[in-house]
PDB file of C-alpha atoms in Angstrom:
ATOM      1  CA  UNK A   1       4.527  18.110  14.388  1.00  0.00           C
ATOM      2  CA  UNK A   2       7.680  17.806  12.329  1.00  0.00           C
ATOM      3  CA  UNK A   3       7.884  15.341   9.452  1.00  0.00           C
ATOM      4  CA  UNK A   4       9.946  12.984  11.603  1.00  0.00           C
ATOM      5  CA  UNK A   5       7.420  13.147  14.443  1.00  0.00           C
ATOM      6  CA  UNK A   6       4.502  12.420  12.097  1.00  0.00           C
ATOM      7  CA  UNK A   7       6.371   9.518  10.513  1.00  0.00           C
ATOM      8  CA  UNK A   8       7.225   8.009  13.884  1.00  0.00           C
ATOM      9  CA  UNK A   9       3.633   8.448  15.083  1.00  0.00           C
ATOM     10  CA  UNK A  10       2.421   6.657  11.965  1.00  0.00           C
ATOM     11  CA  UNK A  11       4.909   3.816  12.456  1.00  0.00           C
ATOM     12  CA  UNK A  12       3.758   3.439  16.062  1.00  0.00           C
ATOM     13  CA  UNK A  13       0.212   2.675  14.887  1.00  0.00           C
ATOM     14  CA  UNK A  14       1.428  -0.657  13.464  1.00  0.00           C
ATOM     15  CA  UNK A  15       0.762  -3.034  16.356  1.00  0.00           C
ATOM     16  CA  UNK A  16       0.446  -6.795  15.738  1.00  0.00           C
ATOM     17  CA  UNK A  17      -2.990  -7.905  16.882  1.00  0.00           C
ATOM     18  CA  UNK A  18      -4.222  -4.307  17.115  1.00  0.00           C
ATOM     19  CA  UNK A  19      -3.848  -3.170  13.514  1.00  0.00           C
ATOM     20  CA  UNK A  20      -4.158   0.327  12.146  1.00  0.00           C
ATOM     21  CA  UNK A  21      -7.128   0.396   9.747  1.00  0.00           C
ATOM     22  CA  UNK A  22      -6.561   2.196   6.456  1.00  0.00           C
ATOM     23  CA  UNK A  23      -9.777   2.611   4.490  1.00  0.00           C
ATOM     24  CA  UNK A  24      -8.148   3.702   1.261  1.00  0.00           C
ATOM     25  CA  UNK A  25      -8.921   7.111  -0.202  1.00  0.00           C
ATOM     26  CA  UNK A  26      -8.138   8.735  -3.563  1.00  0.00           C
ATOM     27  CA  UNK A  27      -8.451  12.512  -3.268  1.00  0.00           C
ATOM     28  CA  UNK A  28      -8.778  15.365  -0.778  1.00  0.00           C
ATOM     29  CA  UNK A  29     -12.547  14.969  -0.531  1.00  0.00           C
ATOM     30  CA  UNK A  30     -12.462  11.274   0.331  1.00  0.00           C
ATOM     31  CA  UNK A  31      -9.573  11.974   2.718  1.00  0.00           C
ATOM     32  CA  UNK A  32     -11.651  14.531   4.632  1.00  0.00           C
ATOM     33  CA  UNK A  33     -14.615  12.153   4.791  1.00  0.00           C
ATOM     34  CA  UNK A  34     -12.581   9.291   6.285  1.00  0.00           C
ATOM     35  CA  UNK A  35     -10.650  11.600   8.596  1.00  0.00           C
ATOM     36  CA  UNK A  36     -13.935  13.056   9.835  1.00  0.00           C
ATOM     37  CA  UNK A  37     -15.222   9.547  10.520  1.00  0.00           C
ATOM     38  CA  UNK A  38     -12.433   8.957  13.032  1.00  0.00           C
ATOM     39  CA  UNK A  39      -9.527   7.446  11.106  1.00  0.00           C
ATOM     40  CA  UNK A  40      -6.080   7.526  12.698  1.00  0.00           C
ATOM     41  CA  UNK A  41      -4.221   7.637   9.386  1.00  0.00           C
ATOM     42  CA  UNK A  42      -4.916   7.808   5.659  1.00  0.00           C
ATOM     43  CA  UNK A  43      -3.700   5.796   2.681  1.00  0.00           C
ATOM     44  CA  UNK A  44      -4.302   6.139  -1.020  1.00  0.00           C
ATOM     45  CA  UNK A  45      -4.812   3.164  -3.298  1.00  0.00           C
ATOM     46  CA  UNK A  46      -3.324   3.269  -6.780  1.00  0.00           C
ATOM     47  CA  UNK A  47      -6.428   1.800  -8.433  1.00  0.00           C
ATOM     48  CA  UNK A  48      -8.950   4.297  -7.015  1.00  0.00           C
ATOM     49  CA  UNK A  49      -6.617   7.245  -7.686  1.00  0.00           C
ATOM     50  CA  UNK A  50      -6.343   6.076 -11.300  1.00  0.00           C
ATOM     51  CA  UNK A  51     -10.022   5.215 -11.717  1.00  0.00           C
ATOM     52  CA  UNK A  52     -11.174   8.545 -10.296  1.00  0.00           C
ATOM     53  CA  UNK A  53      -9.221  10.291 -13.065  1.00  0.00           C
ATOM     54  CA  UNK A  54     -10.130   7.909 -15.887  1.00  0.00           C
ATOM     55  CA  UNK A  55      -6.785   6.090 -16.035  1.00  0.00           C
ATOM     56  CA  UNK A  56      -6.060   2.355 -15.843  1.00  0.00           C
ATOM     57  CA  UNK A  57      -4.018   1.136 -12.882  1.00  0.00           C
ATOM     58  CA  UNK A  58      -0.314   0.377 -13.124  1.00  0.00           C
ATOM     59  CA  UNK A  59       1.538   3.715 -13.090  1.00  0.00           C
ATOM     60  CA  UNK A  60      -0.665   5.076 -15.863  1.00  0.00           C
ATOM     61  CA  UNK A  61      -1.489   8.146 -13.779  1.00  0.00           C
ATOM     62  CA  UNK A  62       1.227  10.733 -14.512  1.00  0.00           C
ATOM     63  CA  UNK A  63       3.749  11.040 -11.705  1.00  0.00           C
ATOM     64  CA  UNK A  64       3.162  14.782 -11.474  1.00  0.00           C
ATOM     65  CA  UNK A  65      -0.524  14.151 -10.782  1.00  0.00           C
ATOM     66  CA  UNK A  66       0.294  11.542  -8.120  1.00  0.00           C
ATOM     67  CA  UNK A  67       2.553  14.019  -6.330  1.00  0.00           C
ATOM     68  CA  UNK A  68       0.083  16.889  -6.667  1.00  0.00           C
ATOM     69  CA  UNK A  69      -2.732  14.668  -5.439  1.00  0.00           C
ATOM     70  CA  UNK A  70      -0.642  13.725  -2.409  1.00  0.00           C
ATOM     71  CA  UNK A  71      -0.061  17.402  -1.637  1.00  0.00           C
ATOM     72  CA  UNK A  72      -3.779  18.180  -1.826  1.00  0.00           C
ATOM     73  CA  UNK A  73      -4.671  15.245   0.439  1.00  0.00           C
ATOM     74  CA  UNK A  74      -2.035  16.179   3.007  1.00  0.00           C
ATOM     75  CA  UNK A  75      -3.185  19.811   3.001  1.00  0.00           C
ATOM     76  CA  UNK A  76      -6.776  18.701   3.673  1.00  0.00           C
ATOM     77  CA  UNK A  77      -6.109  16.829   6.927  1.00  0.00           C
ATOM     78  CA  UNK A  78      -3.803  16.686   9.928  1.00  0.00           C
ATOM     79  CA  UNK A  79      -3.569  12.890   9.799  1.00  0.00           C
ATOM     80  CA  UNK A  80      -0.453  11.047   8.634  1.00  0.00           C
ATOM     81  CA  UNK A  81      -0.762  10.031   4.987  1.00  0.00           C
ATOM     82  CA  UNK A  82       0.845   7.136   3.126  1.00  0.00           C
ATOM     83  CA  UNK A  83       0.793   6.914  -0.670  1.00  0.00           C
ATOM     84  CA  UNK A  84       0.486   3.861  -2.892  1.00  0.00           C
ATOM     85  CA  UNK A  85       3.561   4.521  -5.032  1.00  0.00           C
ATOM     86  CA  UNK A  86       3.344   1.239  -6.952  1.00  0.00           C
ATOM     87  CA  UNK A  87       6.828   0.458  -8.331  1.00  0.00           C
ATOM     88  CA  UNK A  88       8.204   3.930  -7.678  1.00  0.00           C
ATOM     89  CA  UNK A  89       7.809   5.033 -11.298  1.00  0.00           C
ATOM     90  CA  UNK A  90      11.357   3.843 -11.974  1.00  0.00           C
ATOM     91  CA  UNK A  91      13.549   0.764 -12.102  1.00  0.00           C
ATOM     92  CA  UNK A  92      17.060   2.000 -11.370  1.00  0.00           C
ATOM     93  CA  UNK A  93      18.159   3.016  -7.862  1.00  0.00           C
ATOM     94  CA  UNK A  94      19.077   6.638  -8.593  1.00  0.00           C
ATOM     95  CA  UNK A  95      15.774   7.400 -10.290  1.00  0.00           C
ATOM     96  CA  UNK A  96      13.864   5.633  -7.508  1.00  0.00           C
ATOM     97  CA  UNK A  97      15.607   7.635  -4.807  1.00  0.00           C
ATOM     98  CA  UNK A  98      14.880  10.879  -6.644  1.00  0.00           C
ATOM     99  CA  UNK A  99      11.174  10.029  -7.033  1.00  0.00           C
ATOM    100  CA  UNK A 100      10.737   9.079  -3.388  1.00  0.00           C
ATOM    101  CA  UNK A 101      12.508  12.247  -2.272  1.00  0.00           C
ATOM    102  CA  UNK A 102       9.874  14.186  -4.226  1.00  0.00           C
ATOM    103  CA  UNK A 103       7.142  12.129  -2.558  1.00  0.00           C
ATOM    104  CA  UNK A 104       8.532  12.875   0.903  1.00  0.00           C
ATOM    105  CA  UNK A 105       8.585  16.570   0.012  1.00  0.00           C
ATOM    106  CA  UNK A 106       4.777  16.457  -0.342  1.00  0.00           C
ATOM    107  CA  UNK A 107       4.595  15.535   3.345  1.00  0.00           C
ATOM    108  CA  UNK A 108       3.683  11.889   2.795  1.00  0.00           C
ATOM    109  CA  UNK A 109       5.130   9.859   5.675  1.00  0.00           C
ATOM    110  CA  UNK A 110       4.876   6.470   3.975  1.00  0.00           C
ATOM    111  CA  UNK A 111       4.555   4.601   0.720  1.00  0.00           C
ATOM    112  CA  UNK A 112       3.645   1.200  -0.642  1.00  0.00           C
ATOM    113  CA  UNK A 113       6.397  -0.202  -2.840  1.00  0.00           C
ATOM    114  CA  UNK A 114       5.704  -3.386  -4.798  1.00  0.00           C
ATOM    115  CA  UNK A 115       7.911  -6.112  -6.253  1.00  0.00           C
ATOM    116  CA  UNK A 116       6.016  -6.937  -9.431  1.00  0.00           C
ATOM    117  CA  UNK A 117       7.411  -5.430 -12.624  1.00  0.00           C
ATOM    118  CA  UNK A 118       4.842  -2.717 -13.312  1.00  0.00           C
ATOM    119  CA  UNK A 119       4.048  -2.668 -17.004  1.00  0.00           C
ATOM    120  CA  UNK A 120       6.112  -5.809 -17.543  1.00  0.00           C
ATOM    121  CA  UNK A 121       6.064  -9.486 -16.659  1.00  0.00           C
ATOM    122  CA  UNK A 122       6.653 -11.277 -13.384  1.00  0.00           C
ATOM    123  CA  UNK A 123       8.617 -10.065 -10.384  1.00  0.00           C
ATOM    124  CA  UNK A 124      11.926  -8.465  -9.646  1.00  0.00           C
ATOM    125  CA  UNK A 125      14.360 -10.990  -8.237  1.00  0.00           C
ATOM    126  CA  UNK A 126      14.774 -10.880  -4.483  1.00  0.00           C
ATOM    127  CA  UNK A 127      18.251  -9.394  -4.891  1.00  0.00           C
ATOM    128  CA  UNK A 128      17.183  -6.633  -7.284  1.00  0.00           C
ATOM    129  CA  UNK A 129      14.095  -5.745  -5.296  1.00  0.00           C
ATOM    130  CA  UNK A 130      16.177  -5.534  -2.118  1.00  0.00           C
ATOM    131  CA  UNK A 131      18.434  -3.049  -3.891  1.00  0.00           C
ATOM    132  CA  UNK A 132      15.338  -1.133  -4.961  1.00  0.00           C
ATOM    133  CA  UNK A 133      14.032  -1.056  -1.384  1.00  0.00           C
ATOM    134  CA  UNK A 134      17.432   0.235  -0.268  1.00  0.00           C
ATOM    135  CA  UNK A 135      17.174   2.993  -2.887  1.00  0.00           C
ATOM    136  CA  UNK A 136      13.752   3.957  -1.544  1.00  0.00           C
ATOM    137  CA  UNK A 137      15.119   4.012   2.002  1.00  0.00           C
ATOM    138  CA  UNK A 138      17.995   6.233   0.852  1.00  0.00           C
ATOM    139  CA  UNK A 139      15.483   8.917  -0.103  1.00  0.00           C
ATOM    140  CA  UNK A 140      14.501   9.648   3.505  1.00  0.00           C
ATOM    141  CA  UNK A 141      15.478   8.147   6.847  1.00  0.00           C
ATOM    142  CA  UNK A 142      11.992   8.392   8.350  1.00  0.00           C
ATOM    143  CA  UNK A 143       9.553   7.568   5.561  1.00  0.00           C
ATOM    144  CA  UNK A 144       7.643   4.323   6.237  1.00  0.00           C
ATOM    145  CA  UNK A 145       8.472   1.852   3.468  1.00  0.00           C
ATOM    146  CA  UNK A 146       5.672  -0.693   3.210  1.00  0.00           C
ATOM    147  CA  UNK A 147       7.390  -3.332   1.103  1.00  0.00           C
ATOM    148  CA  UNK A 148       4.765  -5.229  -0.862  1.00  0.00           C
ATOM    149  CA  UNK A 149       5.007  -8.640  -2.447  1.00  0.00           C
ATOM    150  CA  UNK A 150       2.554  -9.518  -5.200  1.00  0.00           C
ATOM    151  CA  UNK A 151       3.239 -13.260  -5.064  1.00  0.00           C
ATOM    152  CA  UNK A 152      -0.191 -14.065  -3.644  1.00  0.00           C
ATOM    153  CA  UNK A 153      -2.098 -11.422  -5.596  1.00  0.00           C
ATOM    154  CA  UNK A 154      -0.776 -12.720  -8.915  1.00  0.00           C
ATOM    155  CA  UNK A 155      -1.535 -16.365  -8.051  1.00  0.00           C
ATOM    156  CA  UNK A 156      -5.304 -16.519  -8.396  1.00  0.00           C
ATOM    157  CA  UNK A 157      -5.496 -20.135  -7.188  1.00  0.00           C
ATOM    158  CA  UNK A 158      -5.525 -19.800  -3.399  1.00  0.00           C
ATOM    159  CA  UNK A 159      -4.789 -23.517  -3.089  1.00  0.00           C
ATOM    160  CA  UNK A 160      -1.260 -22.757  -4.322  1.00  0.00           C
ATOM    161  CA  UNK A 161      -0.559 -19.991  -1.823  1.00  0.00           C
ATOM    162  CA  UNK A 162       0.978 -22.306   0.771  1.00  0.00           C
ATOM    163  CA  UNK A 163       3.838 -23.215  -1.580  1.00  0.00           C
ATOM    164  CA  UNK A 164       4.644 -19.512  -2.004  1.00  0.00           C
ATOM    165  CA  UNK A 165       5.088 -18.943   1.710  1.00  0.00           C
ATOM    166  CA  UNK A 166       8.791 -19.756   1.756  1.00  0.00           C
ATOM    167  CA  UNK A 167       9.637 -17.269  -0.987  1.00  0.00           C
ATOM    168  CA  UNK A 168       7.388 -14.648   0.597  1.00  0.00           C
ATOM    169  CA  UNK A 169       9.253 -14.912   3.904  1.00  0.00           C
ATOM    170  CA  UNK A 170      12.594 -14.838   2.083  1.00  0.00           C
ATOM    171  CA  UNK A 171      11.494 -11.639   0.385  1.00  0.00           C
ATOM    172  CA  UNK A 172      10.301 -10.193   3.706  1.00  0.00           C
ATOM    173  CA  UNK A 173      13.695 -10.823   5.300  1.00  0.00           C
ATOM    174  CA  UNK A 174      15.556  -9.277   2.365  1.00  0.00           C
ATOM    175  CA  UNK A 175      13.301  -6.241   2.273  1.00  0.00           C
ATOM    176  CA  UNK A 176      13.652  -5.759   6.027  1.00  0.00           C
ATOM    177  CA  UNK A 177      17.439  -5.882   5.789  1.00  0.00           C
ATOM    178  CA  UNK A 178      17.322  -3.345   2.951  1.00  0.00           C
ATOM    179  CA  UNK A 179      15.377  -0.865   5.046  1.00  0.00           C
ATOM    180  CA  UNK A 180      11.718  -1.818   4.781  1.00  0.00           C
ATOM    181  CA  UNK A 181       9.404  -0.970   7.663  1.00  0.00           C
ATOM    182  CA  UNK A 182       6.386  -3.145   6.832  1.00  0.00           C
ATOM    183  CA  UNK A 183       5.527  -6.184   4.716  1.00  0.00           C
ATOM    184  CA  UNK A 184       2.353  -6.150   2.609  1.00  0.00           C
ATOM    185  CA  UNK A 185       0.813  -9.421   1.356  1.00  0.00           C
ATOM    186  CA  UNK A 186      -2.252  -8.502  -0.757  1.00  0.00           C
ATOM    187  CA  UNK A 187      -4.172 -11.482  -2.094  1.00  0.00           C
ATOM    188  CA  UNK A 188      -3.409 -13.730   0.871  1.00  0.00           C
ATOM    189  CA  UNK A 189      -6.703 -14.619   2.579  1.00  0.00           C
ATOM    190  CA  UNK A 190      -6.093 -17.920   4.381  1.00  0.00           C
ATOM    191  CA  UNK A 191      -6.033 -17.078   8.122  1.00  0.00           C
ATOM    192  CA  UNK A 192      -3.483 -19.787   8.922  1.00  0.00           C
ATOM    193  CA  UNK A 193      -1.109 -18.627   6.199  1.00  0.00           C
ATOM    194  CA  UNK A 194      -1.497 -15.011   7.279  1.00  0.00           C
ATOM    195  CA  UNK A 195      -0.638 -16.044  10.834  1.00  0.00           C
ATOM    196  CA  UNK A 196       2.453 -17.905   9.574  1.00  0.00           C
ATOM    197  CA  UNK A 197       3.607 -14.807   7.705  1.00  0.00           C
ATOM    198  CA  UNK A 198       3.132 -12.732  10.856  1.00  0.00           C
ATOM    199  CA  UNK A 199       5.056 -15.276  12.922  1.00  0.00           C
ATOM    200  CA  UNK A 200       7.879 -15.651  10.415  1.00  0.00           C
ATOM    201  CA  UNK A 201       8.362 -11.998   9.516  1.00  0.00           C
ATOM    202  CA  UNK A 202      10.328  -9.445  11.527  1.00  0.00           C
ATOM    203  CA  UNK A 203       8.282  -6.589  10.033  1.00  0.00           C
ATOM    204  CA  UNK A 204       4.700  -5.595  10.890  1.00  0.00           C
ATOM    205  CA  UNK A 205       2.417  -7.302   8.373  1.00  0.00           C
ATOM    206  CA  UNK A 206      -0.211  -5.586   6.219  1.00  0.00           C
ATOM    207  CA  UNK A 207      -3.133  -7.486   4.682  1.00  0.00           C
ATOM    208  CA  UNK A 208      -5.680  -6.359   2.123  1.00  0.00           C
ATOM    209  CA  UNK A 209      -9.144  -6.832   3.549  1.00  0.00           C
ATOM    210  CA  UNK A 210     -10.736  -8.728   0.703  1.00  0.00           C
ATOM    211  CA  UNK A 211     -12.207 -12.001   1.905  1.00  0.00           C
ATOM    212  CA  UNK A 212     -11.160 -11.630   5.541  1.00  0.00           C
ATOM    213  CA  UNK A 213     -12.563  -9.775   8.536  1.00  0.00           C
ATOM    214  CA  UNK A 214     -10.882  -7.412  10.943  1.00  0.00           C
ATOM    215  CA  UNK A 215     -11.258  -9.954  13.721  1.00  0.00           C
ATOM    216  CA  UNK A 216      -9.538 -12.597  11.592  1.00  0.00           C
ATOM    217  CA  UNK A 217      -6.695 -10.179  10.918  1.00  0.00           C
ATOM    218  CA  UNK A 218      -6.361  -9.357  14.602  1.00  0.00           C
ATOM    219  CA  UNK A 219      -6.261 -13.011  15.597  1.00  0.00           C
ATOM    220  CA  UNK A 220      -3.566 -13.692  12.992  1.00  0.00           C
ATOM    221  CA  UNK A 221      -1.330 -10.940  14.360  1.00  0.00           C
ATOM    222  CA  UNK A 222      -1.713  -8.452  11.513  1.00  0.00           C
ATOM    223  CA  UNK A 223      -0.487  -4.918  12.233  1.00  0.00           C
ATOM    224  CA  UNK A 224      -2.089  -3.047   9.327  1.00  0.00           C
ATOM    225  CA  UNK A 225      -5.366  -3.589   7.485  1.00  0.00           C
ATOM    226  CA  UNK A 226      -6.013  -1.823   4.192  1.00  0.00           C
ATOM    227  CA  UNK A 227      -8.885  -1.977   1.757  1.00  0.00           C
ATOM    228  CA  UNK A 228      -7.331  -1.125  -1.597  1.00  0.00           C
ATOM    229  CA  UNK A 229      -9.939  -0.521  -4.323  1.00  0.00           C
ATOM    230  CA  UNK A 230     -12.923  -1.688  -2.251  1.00  0.00           C
ATOM    231  CA  UNK A 231     -14.085   1.708  -0.847  1.00  0.00           C
ATOM    232  CA  UNK A 232     -14.020   3.388  -4.257  1.00  0.00           C
ATOM    233  CA  UNK A 233     -15.770   0.459  -5.948  1.00  0.00           C
ATOM    234  CA  UNK A 234     -18.531   0.421  -3.316  1.00  0.00           C
ATOM    235  CA  UNK A 235     -19.070   4.149  -3.579  1.00  0.00           C
ATOM    236  CA  UNK A 236     -19.271   4.032  -7.380  1.00  0.00           C
ATOM    237  CA  UNK A 237     -21.845   1.242  -7.108  1.00  0.00           C
ATOM    238  CA  UNK A 238     -23.954   3.310  -4.701  1.00  0.00           C
ATOM    239  CA  UNK A 239     -23.688   6.321  -7.009  1.00  0.00           C
ATOM    240  CA  UNK A 240     -24.975   4.293  -9.954  1.00  0.00           C
ATOM    241  CA  UNK A 241     -27.772   2.783  -7.870  1.00  0.00           C
ATOM    242  CA  UNK A 242     -28.891   6.216  -6.695  1.00  0.00           C
ATOM    243  CA  UNK A 243     -29.080   7.408 -10.281  1.00  0.00           C
ATOM    244  CA  UNK A 244     -31.038   4.338 -11.346  1.00  0.00           C
ATOM    245  CA  UNK A 245     -33.506   4.922  -8.503  1.00  0.00           C
ATOM    246  CA  UNK A 246     -34.387   8.420  -9.667  1.00  0.00           C
ATOM    247  CA  UNK A 247     -38.016   8.968 -10.657  1.00  0.00           C
TER     248      UNK A 247
END
C-alpha cells in the first residue's frame, strides 16, 4: 500500500459507535506483541516512550529518538501507525511543518497534536492553536491529525468539566476548520459529557480509556479509544511482581 492508501485506511477505522481500539505501545517489541494479538492499528503514547528510555514526559525525549523509534515500529509491522507527537517539538508554524514532514517520512500515517503549552503554562489560545494545526496539516495532505485538547486532563476536578464543554467544542470547530481529522479529549470520563462532545463535534472523537469502558465509549458515539500510559504501567507492575515472587 502507498502512504496515502495506508493513511486513508487508518482514517476509515474511525467510526462513531464502533471505535478503533489503540492499546498504546512504545517500541518495536510492544508493537509486534499488540499487532500479533489482532490490533487493526498501532499508536504510541508519549509517556511510555519516555518512561521506557528513562526520560520524563513532555518532549524530554530527543526528537531524533522519537523519529527513529517511529521508523523501527513501522518497520516491525504492516499495520498503520500513529505517533504521539505532543506539541510538535516547536511553537512556530514553519518549524512545526518541518518536524511533521520528518515524521511523515518515517511512514507514520497519523499524530496526536496537543494544545497545552508543553514545558510552559496553560494552553495556546484557540486562534494560535488553529494556526498550529494548519501548520501541521501543511506538512502532508494525508496524515491523520488527531487534534487534542488538554482542557479536561488539566482540570483534575471532574465536577468542573461540564463548564469546559463550550470551550472544548469551540476548539474542536477551530481545529477542524484548520485541517484536523480527529478530536481527542483525554481526561473526560463522564459518559454524558463524552456523548455531548460526540454530538457537537464534526470530527471523530477520541477518548482515553481511564475510568470508562469500551461499551460506555461505544454508547457515547466515540470513534477512537486509546489507553495512553496504562499498558506500559500495567506491564511494569507485572514485571516488578514477577521479580518479587522469585524464590
